[in-house]
Coordinates of C-alpha atoms in Angstrom, one line a residue:
M1 CA 50.7 -5.9 4.4
D2 CA 47.1 -4.7 4.5
R3 CA 46.7 -1.4 6.5
R4 CA 44.0 -3.2 8.6
H5 CA 46.4 -5.7 10.0
L6 CA 49.5 -5.9 12.2
L7 CA 51.6 -8.8 12.9
V8 CA 51.7 -9.3 16.8
G9 CA 53.6 -12.3 18.6
G10 CA 53.5 -14.1 15.1
A11 CA 49.6 -14.0 14.8
A12 CA 47.6 -11.7 12.5
L13 CA 45.6 -9.3 14.5
S14 CA 43.5 -6.4 13.2
A15 CA 44.6 -2.9 14.0
F16 CA 42.0 -2.7 16.6
A17 CA 42.2 -6.2 18.1
A18 CA 44.7 -5.0 20.9
L19 CA 42.2 -2.3 21.8
L20 CA 39.3 -4.7 22.4
P21 CA 38.7 -4.5 26.1
L22 CA 38.8 -7.6 28.1
H23 CA 36.0 -6.8 30.6
S24 CA 36.0 -8.3 34.0
A25 CA 34.1 -11.2 32.7
A26 CA 37.4 -12.8 31.5
A27 CA 39.4 -13.0 28.5
A28 CA 37.8 -16.5 27.7
P29 CA 34.3 -17.8 28.1
A30 CA 33.8 -18.6 32.0
R31 CA 33.2 -22.2 32.9
S32 CA 31.0 -21.5 35.8
A33 CA 27.9 -19.8 36.2
A34 CA 24.5 -20.0 37.7
A35 CA 22.3 -23.2 36.4
P36 CA 20.6 -22.6 33.3
P37 CA 16.9 -21.8 33.7
S38 CA 14.3 -24.5 32.6
G39 CA 12.6 -24.4 29.3
A40 CA 9.3 -23.6 31.2
A41 CA 10.8 -20.7 33.2
I42 CA 12.3 -19.1 29.9
I43 CA 8.9 -19.4 28.0
R44 CA 7.0 -17.8 31.1
D45 CA 9.3 -14.8 30.6
L46 CA 8.9 -14.8 26.8
R47 CA 5.2 -14.8 27.2
R48 CA 5.2 -12.1 29.5
V49 CA 7.1 -9.7 27.2
A50 CA 5.3 -10.8 24.1
D51 CA 1.9 -10.5 25.9
H52 CA 2.7 -7.1 27.2
W53 CA 3.7 -5.7 23.8
I54 CA 0.7 -7.2 22.0
G55 CA -1.4 -5.7 24.8
A56 CA 0.0 -2.1 24.3
H57 CA -0.3 -2.3 20.6
T58 CA -3.8 -3.2 19.4
D59 CA -2.6 -2.0 15.9
P60 CA 0.0 -4.4 14.9
G61 CA 1.9 -1.7 12.9
D62 CA 3.6 -1.1 9.6
N63 CA 5.7 -3.6 7.6
G64 CA 9.1 -2.0 8.0
W65 CA 12.3 -3.7 9.1
A66 CA 11.8 -2.7 12.9
N67 CA 8.4 -3.9 13.3
A68 CA 9.1 -7.0 10.9
T69 CA 11.8 -7.9 13.5
F70 CA 9.3 -8.2 16.1
F71 CA 7.1 -10.5 14.2
S72 CA 10.2 -12.8 13.3
G73 CA 10.6 -13.1 16.8
L74 CA 6.8 -13.6 17.7
L75 CA 6.6 -16.3 15.3
A76 CA 9.6 -18.1 16.6
L77 CA 7.8 -18.0 20.0
H78 CA 4.7 -19.4 18.3
R79 CA 6.4 -22.3 16.8
L80 CA 7.8 -22.9 20.3
T81 CA 4.5 -22.7 22.2
G82 CA 1.7 -23.3 19.5
S83 CA -0.1 -20.2 20.9
P84 CA -3.0 -19.2 18.5
R85 CA -2.9 -15.8 19.9
Y86 CA 0.5 -15.0 18.6
L87 CA -0.2 -16.5 15.2
A88 CA -3.4 -14.5 14.9
Y89 CA -1.7 -11.2 15.7
A90 CA 1.0 -12.0 13.1
R91 CA -1.5 -13.2 10.4
G92 CA -3.5 -10.0 11.1
W93 CA -0.3 -7.8 10.7
A94 CA 0.6 -9.6 7.3
E95 CA -3.0 -9.2 6.1
K96 CA -3.0 -5.8 6.8
H97 CA -0.2 -5.1 4.6
A98 CA -1.4 -7.8 1.9
Y99 CA 2.0 -9.6 2.5
G100 CA 3.5 -6.5 0.5
L101 CA 6.8 -4.9 0.8
R102 CA 7.6 -1.3 1.3
G103 CA 8.9 0.1 -1.9
G104 CA 7.1 -2.7 -3.8
V105 CA 8.4 -5.6 -5.8
T106 CA 11.0 -3.5 -7.4
T107 CA 12.9 -2.7 -4.1
R108 CA 16.3 -3.9 -3.7
H109 CA 16.9 -2.3 -0.3
A110 CA 17.6 -4.9 2.4
D111 CA 15.4 -3.4 5.1
N112 CA 12.3 -3.6 2.8
H113 CA 13.0 -7.4 2.4
N114 CA 12.9 -8.1 6.2
A115 CA 8.9 -8.4 6.2
G116 CA 9.6 -11.4 3.9
Q117 CA 11.0 -13.5 6.5
A118 CA 7.6 -13.2 8.7
Y119 CA 5.5 -14.0 5.4
L120 CA 7.9 -17.1 4.9
D121 CA 7.2 -18.3 8.5
L122 CA 3.5 -17.7 7.9
Y123 CA 3.5 -19.6 4.7
E124 CA 5.2 -22.6 6.4
I125 CA 2.5 -22.7 9.0
E126 CA -0.3 -22.2 6.6
P127 CA 1.0 -22.6 2.9
E128 CA -0.8 -20.0 0.5
E129 CA 1.4 -18.8 -2.6
Q130 CA 0.0 -15.2 -2.4
K131 CA 2.0 -15.1 0.9
L132 CA 5.1 -15.1 -1.1
A133 CA 4.4 -13.4 -4.2
A134 CA 5.8 -10.1 -3.3
I135 CA 9.1 -11.1 -1.6
E136 CA 9.7 -13.9 -4.1
E137 CA 9.1 -11.5 -7.0
S138 CA 11.4 -9.0 -5.6
L139 CA 14.3 -11.5 -5.0
H140 CA 13.6 -13.0 -8.4
R141 CA 14.2 -9.6 -10.0
M142 CA 17.7 -9.2 -8.3
V143 CA 18.6 -12.6 -9.0
Y144 CA 17.5 -12.7 -12.8
T145 CA 16.3 -9.6 -14.5
D146 CA 17.1 -6.4 -12.5
Q147 CA 20.8 -5.8 -12.8
P148 CA 21.8 -9.5 -11.6
A149 CA 25.3 -8.5 -11.8
K150 CA 25.0 -5.8 -9.2
H151 CA 26.2 -6.9 -5.8
D152 CA 26.8 -3.7 -3.8
D153 CA 23.3 -3.2 -2.4
W154 CA 24.2 -4.3 1.1
W155 CA 26.6 -1.4 2.2
W156 CA 25.8 -1.7 6.0
D157 CA 26.0 -4.6 8.2
D158 CA 22.3 -4.7 9.3
A159 CA 21.5 -5.8 5.9
L160 CA 23.0 -9.1 6.5
H161 CA 20.1 -9.8 8.9
M162 CA 17.2 -8.2 6.9
A163 CA 18.1 -9.9 3.7
M164 CA 20.3 -12.9 3.9
P165 CA 17.6 -15.2 5.2
P166 CA 15.2 -14.5 2.5
F167 CA 17.4 -15.5 -0.2
A168 CA 18.3 -18.7 1.7
R169 CA 14.8 -19.6 2.3
I170 CA 13.5 -18.8 -1.2
G171 CA 16.2 -20.7 -2.8
A172 CA 15.7 -23.8 -0.5
L173 CA 11.9 -23.8 -1.0
R174 CA 12.0 -23.5 -4.8
K175 CA 15.2 -25.6 -5.0
D176 CA 17.0 -22.8 -7.0
P177 CA 20.5 -22.6 -6.0
Q178 CA 20.8 -19.3 -8.0
Y179 CA 19.3 -17.5 -5.0
W180 CA 22.0 -18.7 -2.8
Q181 CA 24.6 -17.8 -5.3
K182 CA 23.1 -14.2 -5.4
L183 CA 23.1 -14.2 -1.6
Y184 CA 26.9 -15.1 -1.5
A185 CA 27.8 -12.5 -4.0
L186 CA 25.9 -9.8 -2.1
Y187 CA 27.4 -11.1 1.4
D188 CA 30.8 -11.3 -0.1
H189 CA 30.8 -7.6 -1.3
T190 CA 29.8 -6.6 2.3
K191 CA 32.4 -8.6 4.1
R192 CA 35.4 -8.2 1.6
T193 CA 34.8 -5.2 -0.6
E194 CA 32.5 -2.4 0.9
G195 CA 34.4 0.7 1.6
G196 CA 37.7 -0.8 0.3
P197 CA 38.6 -3.7 2.6
G198 CA 35.1 -4.7 3.3
L199 CA 33.3 -4.4 6.8
Y200 CA 34.6 -7.7 8.3
D201 CA 37.6 -7.6 10.2
A202 CA 39.2 -10.8 10.1
G203 CA 41.5 -10.2 12.9
T204 CA 38.8 -10.2 15.5
G205 CA 35.7 -11.7 13.7
L206 CA 33.7 -8.6 14.3
W207 CA 32.2 -6.1 12.0
Y208 CA 32.2 -2.4 11.2
R209 CA 28.7 -1.1 10.7
D210 CA 29.5 0.7 7.6
K211 CA 32.5 2.3 5.9
R212 CA 32.4 5.3 7.7
F213 CA 33.8 3.3 10.7
L214 CA 36.7 1.7 8.8
P215 CA 40.3 2.5 10.2
G216 CA 40.9 6.3 9.6
G217 CA 37.2 7.0 10.0
I218 CA 35.0 7.6 13.0
V219 CA 36.3 6.7 16.3
S220 CA 35.2 7.1 20.1
P221 CA 35.8 9.9 22.1
T222 CA 38.9 8.3 23.5
G223 CA 40.1 7.6 20.0
R224 CA 39.2 3.8 20.0
P225 CA 37.6 2.2 17.2
V226 CA 33.6 2.1 17.1
I227 CA 32.5 -1.4 16.8
W228 CA 28.6 -1.0 17.2
S229 CA 27.0 -3.7 19.5
R230 CA 23.7 -3.9 17.4
G231 CA 25.3 -3.9 14.1
N232 CA 27.2 -6.9 15.2
G233 CA 24.0 -8.4 16.6
W234 CA 22.3 -7.9 13.2
V235 CA 25.4 -9.8 11.6
A236 CA 24.8 -12.7 14.3
G237 CA 21.0 -12.9 13.6
G238 CA 21.5 -12.9 9.8
H239 CA 23.9 -15.8 10.0
V240 CA 21.8 -17.9 12.5
K241 CA 18.7 -17.6 10.3
T242 CA 20.6 -18.4 7.0
L243 CA 22.3 -21.5 8.5
K244 CA 18.9 -22.7 9.5
A245 CA 17.6 -22.6 6.0
L246 CA 20.7 -23.8 4.2
P247 CA 21.8 -27.4 3.6
R248 CA 25.1 -28.4 4.9
S249 CA 26.1 -29.2 1.4
E250 CA 25.5 -25.6 0.1
R251 CA 29.0 -24.5 -1.1
H252 CA 29.0 -21.4 1.3
T253 CA 27.6 -23.1 4.5
A254 CA 31.0 -23.7 5.8
E255 CA 31.9 -20.0 5.6
Y256 CA 28.8 -19.0 7.2
R257 CA 29.5 -21.4 10.0
E258 CA 33.0 -20.5 10.4
T259 CA 32.2 -16.4 10.5
L260 CA 29.5 -17.1 13.1
T261 CA 31.6 -19.2 15.2
R262 CA 34.4 -16.4 15.2
L263 CA 31.9 -13.8 16.0
V264 CA 30.5 -15.8 18.9
T265 CA 34.0 -16.5 20.2
A266 CA 34.9 -12.8 20.0
L267 CA 31.9 -11.7 21.7
A268 CA 32.4 -14.1 24.5
T269 CA 35.7 -12.3 25.5
V270 CA 34.0 -8.8 25.8
Q271 CA 30.8 -9.7 27.7
R272 CA 30.1 -7.6 30.7
T273 CA 30.1 -9.5 34.2
D274 CA 26.1 -8.4 34.3
G275 CA 25.5 -10.4 31.0
F276 CA 25.1 -7.4 28.8
W277 CA 27.4 -6.0 26.1
N278 CA 28.4 -2.4 25.7
V279 CA 27.2 -0.5 22.9
N280 CA 30.7 0.1 21.7
L281 CA 32.5 -3.3 21.9
A282 CA 35.8 -1.7 21.5
D283 CA 35.4 0.9 24.3
P284 CA 33.8 0.0 27.5
G285 CA 33.9 3.6 28.7
H286 CA 31.9 4.7 25.7
L287 CA 28.4 5.2 26.7
P288 CA 28.6 2.4 29.4
G289 CA 25.5 0.8 30.4
P290 CA 23.2 -2.2 29.8
E291 CA 21.6 -2.3 26.3
T292 CA 19.0 -5.1 25.4
S293 CA 19.0 -5.4 21.4
G294 CA 22.6 -6.2 20.9
T295 CA 22.8 -8.5 23.9
S296 CA 19.6 -10.3 22.7
F297 CA 21.1 -10.8 19.3
F298 CA 24.5 -12.0 20.8
L299 CA 22.5 -14.6 23.0
Y300 CA 20.5 -15.7 20.0
G301 CA 23.9 -16.5 18.1
T302 CA 25.7 -18.0 21.0
A303 CA 22.5 -20.2 21.8
Y304 CA 22.3 -21.4 18.2
A305 CA 26.1 -21.9 18.0
I306 CA 25.8 -24.2 21.1
R307 CA 23.0 -26.1 19.6
A308 CA 24.6 -26.6 16.1
R309 CA 27.9 -27.7 17.9
L310 CA 29.9 -24.9 16.5
V311 CA 31.4 -24.1 20.0
D312 CA 31.9 -25.9 23.1
R313 CA 28.8 -26.2 25.2
S314 CA 30.6 -26.2 28.5
A315 CA 32.4 -23.1 27.7
F316 CA 29.7 -21.0 26.1
L317 CA 26.6 -22.1 28.0
P318 CA 27.7 -19.7 31.0
V319 CA 27.9 -16.8 28.3
A320 CA 24.3 -17.5 27.3
V321 CA 23.1 -18.1 30.9
R322 CA 24.6 -14.7 32.0
A323 CA 23.0 -12.8 29.2
W324 CA 19.7 -14.3 29.8
H325 CA 19.9 -13.5 33.5
G326 CA 20.9 -10.1 32.9
L327 CA 18.0 -9.6 30.5
V328 CA 15.4 -11.0 32.4
T329 CA 16.5 -9.5 35.9
T330 CA 17.5 -6.0 34.7
A331 CA 15.7 -5.1 31.3
V332 CA 12.3 -6.9 31.8
H333 CA 9.9 -5.0 34.1
P334 CA 7.3 -6.8 36.5
D335 CA 4.7 -6.2 33.7
G336 CA 6.7 -7.5 30.7
F337 CA 7.7 -4.1 29.4
L338 CA 11.2 -4.6 28.1
G339 CA 13.8 -1.7 28.8
Y340 CA 17.1 -0.8 27.9
V341 CA 16.8 -0.9 24.1
Q342 CA 18.7 1.4 22.2
K343 CA 16.1 2.8 19.6
V344 CA 16.8 3.3 15.8
G345 CA 20.2 4.4 15.1
D346 CA 23.6 3.5 13.5
R347 CA 26.1 4.1 16.2
P348 CA 26.6 4.0 20.0
E349 CA 25.4 7.5 20.3
S350 CA 22.1 7.1 18.6
N351 CA 19.1 7.7 20.6
Q352 CA 21.1 8.1 23.9
P353 CA 20.6 7.9 26.8
V354 CA 19.4 4.3 26.8
T355 CA 17.2 3.8 30.0
Y356 CA 15.1 1.4 31.8
D357 CA 12.2 2.9 30.0
S358 CA 13.7 2.8 26.4
T359 CA 11.9 0.2 24.3
S360 CA 11.5 -0.7 20.6
D361 CA 9.6 -3.3 18.4
F362 CA 12.9 -4.8 17.0
G363 CA 14.2 -5.0 20.6
V364 CA 11.5 -7.0 21.8
G365 CA 11.6 -9.3 18.5
A366 CA 15.4 -9.9 19.3
F367 CA 14.5 -10.8 22.9
L368 CA 12.0 -13.4 21.7
L369 CA 14.5 -14.8 19.3
A370 CA 17.2 -15.2 21.9
G371 CA 14.8 -16.7 24.3
T372 CA 13.3 -19.0 22.0
E373 CA 16.7 -20.2 21.0
L374 CA 17.9 -20.7 24.7
A375 CA 14.9 -22.6 25.6
R376 CA 15.4 -25.0 22.8
L377 CA 18.9 -25.5 24.6
A378 CA 17.2 -26.2 27.9
R379 CA 15.1 -29.0 26.6

């Protein structure tokens, strides 16, 4: 038997499944919660947060993965509201960087491909081929000319959010399924091979951040596994964006749908009663407290799963509503500043303590993605 799995009561559970805390929120999604907010109310809060960030950052910043995540969220809000201000700010950012990638077109690093998501968004709004020149050439090299048989580039779970969606979207735009096949080969390595067994734990539906955290590796101070919240948030976001781009008929779409469903279902059992998720999903005592970025991505994944009918609306809408309520009442300041964001890192201990005044561009982007998806549910 695989060392990562135990047979308990006739059901296959991961070695850490029995350790996953069942928070007081309940072991299954609650069916009662506050009524979902109206779409208009959600949009008001989204605008408040977006407007604060833009007002505080007259320079739109670099084109690295963190800031690119903000622009992915901002352009989602533009699609929802049609605000010319948001489009102009995003366009100015992309033009500042000439629609280029960090590392140039030869880069294989998933983080560097994240900016391509916003470039694709801008292309869809105002189609001009130069907007896609860099991201398309970089992915084309990986698919066709630069070690096309090399599939181990995505060695950490964050990479699924950064690079899955560009492969899916370029394949759809160019009607070239080779991009989808390369996407799956990279994904499959991360899921089932990286570090030996892969970063995905089939017993729980959750993901390890990278091979250092696999069984036998890094654990929490109390000896529990480390299942990083935002790492799983990146996984959720990557699956949502990929599924939005792929046709149902694509051969791997069913697996992506099933994997997101299992993740969303697992997350519902460990949501805190205040709507947030802990930074370590497997140990509620490990640096406890609200954290916005992981919670926002989990809300994004849950709201999409409801809209796509991957999960039951009546069971999972309370999860989404509770998360949104926690975010807007606890993390959003009166002026629109977004707090409780764990800054750049790779584990629960990174950039602690997380406070009311902790923020970051990618956290704001995650919040905007979450809210836009929930607003579409409210319509």
